[in-house]
mmCIF file of C-alpha atoms in Angstrom:
data_model
loop_
_atom_site.group_PDB
_atom_site.id
_atom_site.type_symbol
_atom_site.label_atom_id
_atom_site.label_comp_id
_atom_site.label_asym_id
_atom_site.label_seq_id
_atom_site.Cartn_x
_atom_site.Cartn_y
_atom_site.Cartn_z
ATOM 1 C CA MET A 1 -7.400 90.536 46.649
ATOM 2 C CA THR A 2 -8.121 87.570 48.402
ATOM 3 C CA ARG A 3 -11.819 86.872 48.220
ATOM 4 C CA ALA A 4 -13.487 83.683 47.878
ATOM 5 C CA LEU A 5 -13.687 82.794 44.113
ATOM 6 C CA GLU A 6 -18.064 82.560 42.788
ATOM 7 C CA VAL A 7 -18.401 79.467 42.511
ATOM 8 C CA ASP A 8 -22.006 80.154 41.521
ATOM 9 C CA SER A 9 -20.606 80.793 37.703
ATOM 10 C CA HIS A 10 -20.848 79.039 34.803
ATOM 11 C CA ASP A 11 -17.890 80.702 33.381
ATOM 12 C CA THR A 12 -14.014 81.529 34.761
ATOM 13 C CA ALA A 13 -14.319 85.049 36.251
ATOM 14 C CA THR A 14 -12.407 85.148 38.920
ATOM 15 C CA ALA A 15 -12.001 87.958 41.662
ATOM 16 C CA THR A 16 -10.414 89.800 39.485
ATOM 17 C CA THR A 17 -11.868 89.410 35.810
ATOM 18 C CA GLY A 18 -15.309 90.469 34.858
ATOM 19 C CA ALA A 19 -18.552 88.372 34.454
ATOM 20 C CA ALA A 20 -19.743 86.597 31.629
ATOM 21 C CA ARG A 21 -22.374 87.712 30.515
ATOM 22 C CA THR A 22 -25.232 84.952 30.980
ATOM 23 C CA ASP A 23 -24.039 86.037 34.424
ATOM 24 C CA GLU A 24 -24.801 89.361 34.800
ATOM 25 C CA GLY A 25 -28.809 90.066 36.021
ATOM 26 C CA GLY A 26 -31.860 88.284 35.011
ATOM 27 C CA SER A 27 -31.987 85.626 33.410
ATOM 28 C CA VAL A 28 -32.510 86.137 28.857
ATOM 29 C CA ASP A 29 -35.989 84.813 29.633
ATOM 30 C CA GLU A 30 -36.460 87.449 32.494
ATOM 31 C CA VAL A 31 -39.566 89.416 29.768
ATOM 32 C CA PHE A 32 -40.331 86.970 26.994
ATOM 33 C CA SER A 33 -39.736 82.981 26.370
ATOM 34 C CA TYR A 34 -37.222 82.123 24.554
ATOM 35 C CA ARG A 35 -40.731 80.389 22.443
ATOM 36 C CA GLU A 36 -41.205 84.874 22.452
ATOM 37 C CA LEU A 37 -37.866 85.797 21.628
ATOM 38 C CA ALA A 38 -37.702 83.483 18.317
ATOM 39 C CA ARG A 39 -40.809 85.046 17.047
ATOM 40 C CA LEU A 40 -39.259 89.099 18.121
ATOM 41 C CA ASP A 41 -36.417 87.793 16.571
ATOM 42 C CA GLU A 42 -37.405 85.900 13.438
ATOM 43 C CA ALA A 43 -40.265 88.790 12.693
ATOM 44 C CA LEU A 44 -36.843 91.381 13.336
ATOM 45 C CA THR A 45 -35.062 90.036 11.140
ATOM 46 C CA MET A 46 -36.852 89.105 8.236
ATOM 47 C CA SER A 47 -38.331 92.524 7.913
ATOM 48 C CA SER A 48 -35.057 93.916 7.858
ATOM 49 C CA ARG A 49 -33.713 91.452 5.032
ATOM 50 C CA GLU A 50 -36.588 92.212 3.453
ATOM 51 C CA THR A 51 -36.645 95.839 3.079
ATOM 52 C CA GLY A 52 -33.130 96.635 3.378
ATOM 53 C CA LEU A 53 -34.391 99.114 6.423
ATOM 54 C CA ARG A 54 -32.941 98.410 9.867
ATOM 55 C CA PHE A 55 -35.902 97.913 12.351
ATOM 56 C CA THR A 56 -34.859 97.822 15.977
ATOM 57 C CA LEU A 57 -38.011 97.264 18.748
ATOM 58 C CA TYR A 58 -36.938 98.930 22.193
ATOM 59 C CA VAL A 59 -39.373 97.771 25.205
ATOM 60 C CA GLY A 60 -39.001 99.764 28.213
ATOM 61 C CA GLU A 61 -39.709 102.681 30.158
ATOM 62 C CA LEU A 62 -39.974 106.224 28.673
ATOM 63 C CA ARG A 63 -38.665 109.605 29.574
ATOM 64 C CA LYS A 64 -41.474 111.745 28.737
ATOM 65 C CA PRO A 65 -41.991 113.439 26.109
ATOM 66 C CA THR A 66 -41.645 110.119 25.218
ATOM 67 C CA ARG A 67 -41.298 111.679 21.176
ATOM 68 C CA THR A 68 -38.264 112.619 21.842
ATOM 69 C CA HIS A 69 -36.920 110.135 23.496
ATOM 70 C CA ALA A 70 -38.074 107.992 21.156
ATOM 71 C CA GLU A 71 -36.073 109.837 18.900
ATOM 72 C CA GLU A 72 -33.150 110.616 20.348
ATOM 73 C CA LEU A 73 -32.587 106.745 21.138
ATOM 74 C CA HIS A 74 -33.347 106.062 16.646
ATOM 75 C CA ALA A 75 -30.018 108.792 16.165
ATOM 76 C CA ARG A 76 -28.181 105.415 17.952
ATOM 77 C CA SER A 77 -30.091 102.789 16.601
ATOM 78 C CA GLY A 78 -27.983 102.063 14.057
ATOM 79 C CA PRO A 79 -24.670 103.160 11.625
ATOM 80 C CA ASP A 80 -27.105 104.917 8.790
ATOM 81 C CA ALA A 81 -29.644 106.120 10.873
ATOM 82 C CA SER A 82 -31.266 107.507 7.505
ATOM 83 C CA ASP A 83 -32.959 104.093 6.743
ATOM 84 C CA ALA A 84 -33.892 103.149 10.124
ATOM 85 C CA VAL A 85 -36.686 102.161 11.836
ATOM 86 C CA LEU A 86 -37.725 101.735 15.295
ATOM 87 C CA ILE A 87 -40.395 100.720 16.956
ATOM 88 C CA ALA A 88 -40.125 101.673 21.086
ATOM 89 C CA VAL A 89 -43.193 100.470 23.375
ATOM 90 C CA SER A 90 -43.549 102.204 26.883
ATOM 91 C CA PRO A 91 -45.813 98.074 28.311
ATOM 92 C CA GLY A 92 -46.021 100.686 31.491
ATOM 93 C CA GLN A 93 -47.016 103.997 29.754
ATOM 94 C CA ARG A 94 -48.851 102.509 27.484
ATOM 95 C CA VAL A 95 -47.232 104.426 24.184
ATOM 96 C CA VAL A 96 -46.641 102.626 21.512
ATOM 97 C CA GLU A 97 -43.988 105.536 19.240
ATOM 98 C CA VAL A 98 -42.034 104.364 15.331
ATOM 99 C CA VAL A 99 -39.800 106.546 14.477
ATOM 100 C CA THR A 100 -38.392 106.737 11.209
ATOM 101 C CA GLY A 101 -35.710 108.039 9.472
ATOM 102 C CA ALA A 102 -35.391 110.241 5.896
ATOM 103 C CA GLY A 103 -34.778 107.243 3.863
ATOM 104 C CA ALA A 104 -37.055 105.301 5.754
ATOM 105 C CA GLY A 105 -39.445 107.546 5.321
ATOM 106 C CA ARG A 106 -40.572 108.080 1.716
ATOM 107 C CA ARG A 107 -41.551 104.301 2.028
ATOM 108 C CA LEU A 108 -42.558 104.249 5.073
ATOM 109 C CA PRO A 109 -44.969 107.106 4.391
ATOM 110 C CA ASP A 110 -46.512 108.148 9.031
ATOM 111 C CA ARG A 111 -50.060 107.087 7.607
ATOM 112 C CA ALA A 112 -48.325 103.740 6.699
ATOM 113 C CA CYS A 113 -47.293 104.026 10.663
ATOM 114 C CA ALA A 114 -50.236 104.714 11.575
ATOM 115 C CA LEU A 115 -52.191 102.007 10.558
ATOM 116 C CA ALA A 116 -48.928 99.112 11.892
ATOM 117 C CA VAL A 117 -49.951 101.754 15.417
ATOM 118 C CA LEU A 118 -53.095 100.788 15.369
ATOM 119 C CA SER A 119 -52.804 96.737 14.542
ATOM 120 C CA MET A 120 -50.308 96.896 17.245
ATOM 121 C CA THR A 121 -52.045 99.407 19.909
ATOM 122 C CA SER A 122 -55.206 96.615 19.196
ATOM 123 C CA SER A 123 -53.038 93.649 20.277
ATOM 124 C CA PHE A 124 -50.760 95.565 23.619
ATOM 125 C CA ALA A 125 -55.190 96.040 25.170
ATOM 126 C CA ASN A 126 -55.534 92.455 25.022
ATOM 127 C CA GLY A 127 -52.038 91.987 26.681
ATOM 128 C CA ASP A 128 -50.232 90.439 23.467
ATOM 129 C CA LEU A 129 -46.766 91.884 23.812
ATOM 130 C CA VAL A 130 -45.878 90.267 20.848
ATOM 131 C CA GLY A 131 -47.698 89.080 19.126
ATOM 132 C CA GLY A 132 -48.791 92.800 18.806
ATOM 133 C CA VAL A 133 -44.682 93.714 17.337
ATOM 134 C CA VAL A 134 -45.363 90.850 15.507
ATOM 135 C CA ASN A 135 -48.231 91.663 13.696
ATOM 136 C CA GLY A 136 -47.106 95.387 12.840
ATOM 137 C CA LEU A 137 -43.557 94.307 11.832
ATOM 138 C CA ARG A 138 -45.594 92.315 9.281
ATOM 139 C CA GLN A 139 -47.061 95.625 7.849
ATOM 140 C CA LEU A 140 -44.658 98.238 8.544
ATOM 141 C CA SER A 141 -42.387 95.407 5.097
ATOM 142 C CA ASP A 142 -45.690 94.413 3.321
ATOM 143 C CA GLN A 143 -45.651 98.334 3.086
ATOM 144 C CA ALA A 144 -41.311 99.316 2.151
ATOM 145 C CA GLY A 145 -41.333 95.813 0.033
ATOM 146 C CA HIS A 146 -38.266 95.302 -1.729
ATOM 147 C CA PRO A 147 -35.762 97.691 -2.324
ATOM 148 C CA ALA A 148 -35.047 98.956 -5.755
ATOM 149 C CA SER A 149 -30.834 96.991 -4.618
ATOM 150 C CA LEU A 150 -33.445 93.931 -4.460
ATOM 151 C CA ARG A 151 -35.298 93.852 -6.949
ATOM 152 C CA HIS A 152 -35.232 90.526 -9.553
ATOM 153 C CA MET B 1 -72.125 49.604 54.845
ATOM 154 C CA ASN B 2 -70.620 50.411 58.403
ATOM 155 C CA VAL B 3 -69.570 54.496 59.040
ATOM 156 C CA ALA B 4 -65.686 53.778 57.330
ATOM 157 C CA GLU B 5 -66.700 52.862 54.329
ATOM 158 C CA ALA B 6 -69.789 55.450 53.363
ATOM 159 C CA LEU B 7 -67.107 59.069 54.372
ATOM 160 C CA LEU B 8 -65.043 56.909 52.173
ATOM 161 C CA VAL B 9 -66.701 56.077 49.050
ATOM 162 C CA PHE B 10 -68.770 59.629 49.403
ATOM 163 C CA ALA B 11 -66.652 61.899 50.813
ATOM 164 C CA GLY B 12 -63.011 60.397 49.791
ATOM 165 C CA ILE B 13 -63.444 59.289 46.340
ATOM 166 C CA PRO B 14 -64.241 63.076 45.810
ATOM 167 C CA LEU B 15 -61.933 64.318 47.712
ATOM 168 C CA ALA B 16 -59.747 62.695 45.188
ATOM 169 C CA ILE B 17 -61.719 62.925 42.200
ATOM 170 C CA VAL B 18 -61.058 67.451 42.657
ATOM 171 C CA VAL B 19 -57.387 66.809 43.763
ATOM 172 C CA VAL B 20 -56.982 64.738 40.293
ATOM 173 C CA LEU B 21 -58.788 68.444 38.046
ATOM 174 C CA ALA B 22 -56.683 70.730 40.163
ATOM 175 C CA LEU B 23 -53.343 69.635 40.082
ATOM 176 C CA LEU B 24 -54.070 69.048 35.772
ATOM 177 C CA THR B 25 -55.933 72.047 35.743
ATOM 178 C CA LEU B 26 -52.314 74.250 37.389
ATOM 179 C CA LYS B 27 -49.331 72.388 37.188
ATOM 180 C CA PRO B 28 -48.980 73.514 32.634
ATOM 181 C CA GLY B 29 -48.955 77.162 34.051
ATOM 182 C CA ALA B 30 -47.009 76.582 37.865
ATOM 183 C CA ASN B 31 -43.587 77.852 35.911
ATOM 184 C CA ARG B 32 -45.729 80.736 33.361
ATOM 185 C CA ARG B 33 -44.499 83.865 33.776
ATOM 186 C CA PRO B 34 -47.339 86.161 34.930
ATOM 187 C CA ARG B 35 -49.187 87.638 31.033
ATOM 188 C CA TYR B 36 -48.894 91.106 30.672
ATOM 189 C CA LYS B 37 -52.020 93.401 31.622
ATOM 190 C CA PRO B 38 -53.028 97.068 30.058
ATOM 191 C CA GLY B 39 -52.764 99.748 33.204
ATOM 192 C CA GLN B 40 -50.032 96.830 35.174
ATOM 193 C CA ALA B 41 -46.722 98.209 35.990
ATOM 194 C CA TRP B 42 -43.909 97.313 33.790
ATOM 195 C CA ASP B 43 -40.725 97.424 36.062
ATOM 196 C CA HIS B 44 -37.622 96.320 33.828
ATOM 197 C CA ALA B 45 -34.523 96.659 32.414
ATOM 198 C CA PRO B 46 -35.474 98.432 29.737
ATOM 199 C CA ILE B 47 -34.076 96.006 26.537
ATOM 200 C CA TRP B 48 -33.911 96.272 22.540
ATOM 201 C CA TYR B 49 -33.673 93.977 19.972
ATOM 202 C CA GLU B 50 -31.984 94.714 16.855
ATOM 203 C CA PRO B 51 -32.118 92.515 13.527
ATOM 204 C CA HIS B 52 -29.809 89.358 12.635
ATOM 205 C CA PRO B 53 -27.500 91.493 10.425
ATOM 206 C CA ALA B 54 -27.980 90.674 7.325
ATOM 207 C CA HIS B 55 -24.140 88.444 6.616
ATOM 208 C CA ALA B 56 -22.169 88.227 9.195
ATOM 209 C CA PRO B 57 -18.894 88.779 8.005
ATOM 210 C CA ALA B 58 -16.462 85.692 6.659
ATOM 211 C CA ALA B 59 -13.718 85.103 8.912
ATOM 212 C CA GLY B 60 -10.507 85.035 7.143
ATOM 213 C CA HIS B 61 -12.006 86.573 4.578
ATOM 214 C CA GLY B 62 -10.834 90.856 5.866
ATOM 215 C CA GLY B 63 -14.134 91.752 5.631
ATOM 216 C CA GLU B 64 -13.810 92.711 1.786
ATOM 217 C CA THR B 65 -15.488 90.529 -0.212
ATOM 218 C CA HIS B 66 -17.947 92.479 -2.810
ATOM 219 C CA ALA B 67 -19.789 89.384 -4.409
ATOM 220 C CA ILE B 68 -24.128 90.041 -4.986
ATOM 221 C CA GLY B 69 -25.797 89.127 -2.325
ATOM 222 C CA SER B 70 -22.484 88.772 0.346
ATOM 223 C CA SER B 71 -24.437 92.176 2.165
ATOM 224 C CA VAL B 72 -27.158 94.573 1.507
ATOM 225 C CA TYR B 73 -25.832 96.614 4.288
ATOM 226 C CA GLY B 74 -21.771 96.410 2.790
ATOM 227 C CA GLU B 75 -20.294 95.052 5.940
ATOM 228 C CA ARG B 76 -19.163 97.126 8.590
ATOM 229 C CA HIS B 77 -15.167 97.984 10.310
ATOM 230 C CA GLY B 78 -14.822 98.543 14.052
ATOM 231 C CA SER B 79 -17.283 99.570 16.600
ATOM 232 C CA ASP B 80 -19.835 99.962 14.203
ATOM 233 C CA ALA B 81 -19.301 96.567 13.686
ATOM 234 C CA ALA B 82 -19.589 94.841 16.915
ATOM 235 C CA ALA B 83 -22.636 97.107 17.163
ATOM 236 C CA THR B 84 -24.262 95.181 15.131
ATOM 237 C CA HIS B 85 -23.937 92.795 16.804
ATOM 238 C CA ALA B 86 -24.257 93.805 20.280
ATOM 239 C CA VAL B 87 -27.883 93.411 21.600
ATOM 240 C CA SER B 88 -28.339 96.666 23.821
ATOM 241 C CA ALA B 89 -29.740 95.299 26.919
ATOM 242 C CA GLY B 90 -30.309 98.279 29.496
ATOM 243 C CA GLN B 91 -29.976 101.596 28.973
ATOM 244 C CA PRO B 92 -27.259 102.294 25.561
ATOM 245 C CA HIS B 93 -23.965 103.768 26.060
ATOM 246 C CA SER B 94 -23.787 106.592 25.640
ATOM 247 C CA GLY B 95 -19.824 106.890 24.642
ATOM 248 C CA GLY B 96 -18.058 104.916 21.852
ATOM 249 C CA GLY B 97 -19.493 103.818 19.519
ATOM 250 C CA SER B 98 -23.208 106.720 19.300
ATOM 251 C CA THR B 99 -20.518 109.975 18.361
ATOM 252 C CA ALA B 100 -20.228 107.793 15.213
ATOM 253 C CA HIS B 101 -23.381 107.119 14.812
ATOM 254 C CA ALA B 102 -24.422 110.798 15.074
ATOM 255 C CA ALA B 103 -22.001 111.802 12.779
ATOM 256 C CA ARG B 104 -25.196 110.429 9.892
ATOM 257 C CA PRO B 105 -28.325 112.250 11.126
ATOM 258 C CA ALA B 106 -31.675 110.499 10.510
ATOM 259 C CA GLY B 107 -32.586 113.685 8.158
ATOM 260 C CA PRO B 108 -36.227 114.393 8.984
ATOM 261 C CA LEU B 109 -38.291 111.802 11.390
ATOM 262 C CA GLY B 110 -41.423 110.306 10.680
ATOM 263 C CA GLY B 111 -43.433 107.704 12.340
ATOM 264 C CA ALA B 112 -46.247 107.545 14.784
ATOM 265 C CA ARG B 113 -46.901 107.962 18.371
ATOM 266 C CA GLY B 114 -50.117 105.516 19.776
ATOM 267 C CA THR B 115 -51.201 104.712 23.021
ATOM 268 C CA TRP B 116 -54.359 102.126 24.376
#
């Protein structure tokens, strides 16, 4: 192993150790700007904290049939998939899937999800991905309300 | 007013104004990423965003706190704790923690689907 050290690296990565997370692939803000990432982060975190459900957002290609792939993703979206809500957006296929687990589904009926999806798709059709997701999360968390354990 | 002066006034000044306006128009958007337009291809790698855990387990407490309001979800240990912190970029790995997640069935799934 007599390769030269990687001089572009921003950390202590050598020829025999892995690169740091920041050196892998593209930059963090490749898809969304930092401002948009901050909005997404706040919306996901606040929705999850207010409702006690776990909202996650997947942005990328979905295998066909997209519903099956979204449900597979939902199954591994967290340690407690029953209370997880997955929003899977595939801008290339122009599909958005909302998947709720059994526990989350009691507080988020399919009709409420369909309403949130409707508001999301109308934003997506205007090219506003982040705004649509933030509005959809707001609707979903408003519908779900606070869990009994968080009521005072 | 000779020819040179006339050219300067009637061609140079309008040209300068046009250049200034063009710079003012184009410069702010020069480093902006291309906006998503419906129908265009999406060639980014899949990315999965997760919420922050309600309260990160504090160091030094051994993760055994049961105080009211310390955590909505309860504290996680081992691979689950790592899973709550990691933002999974790219294809989610199929080994390791996913087997633990698959142990708890999510029951009948609900939700909705939309296209645009």
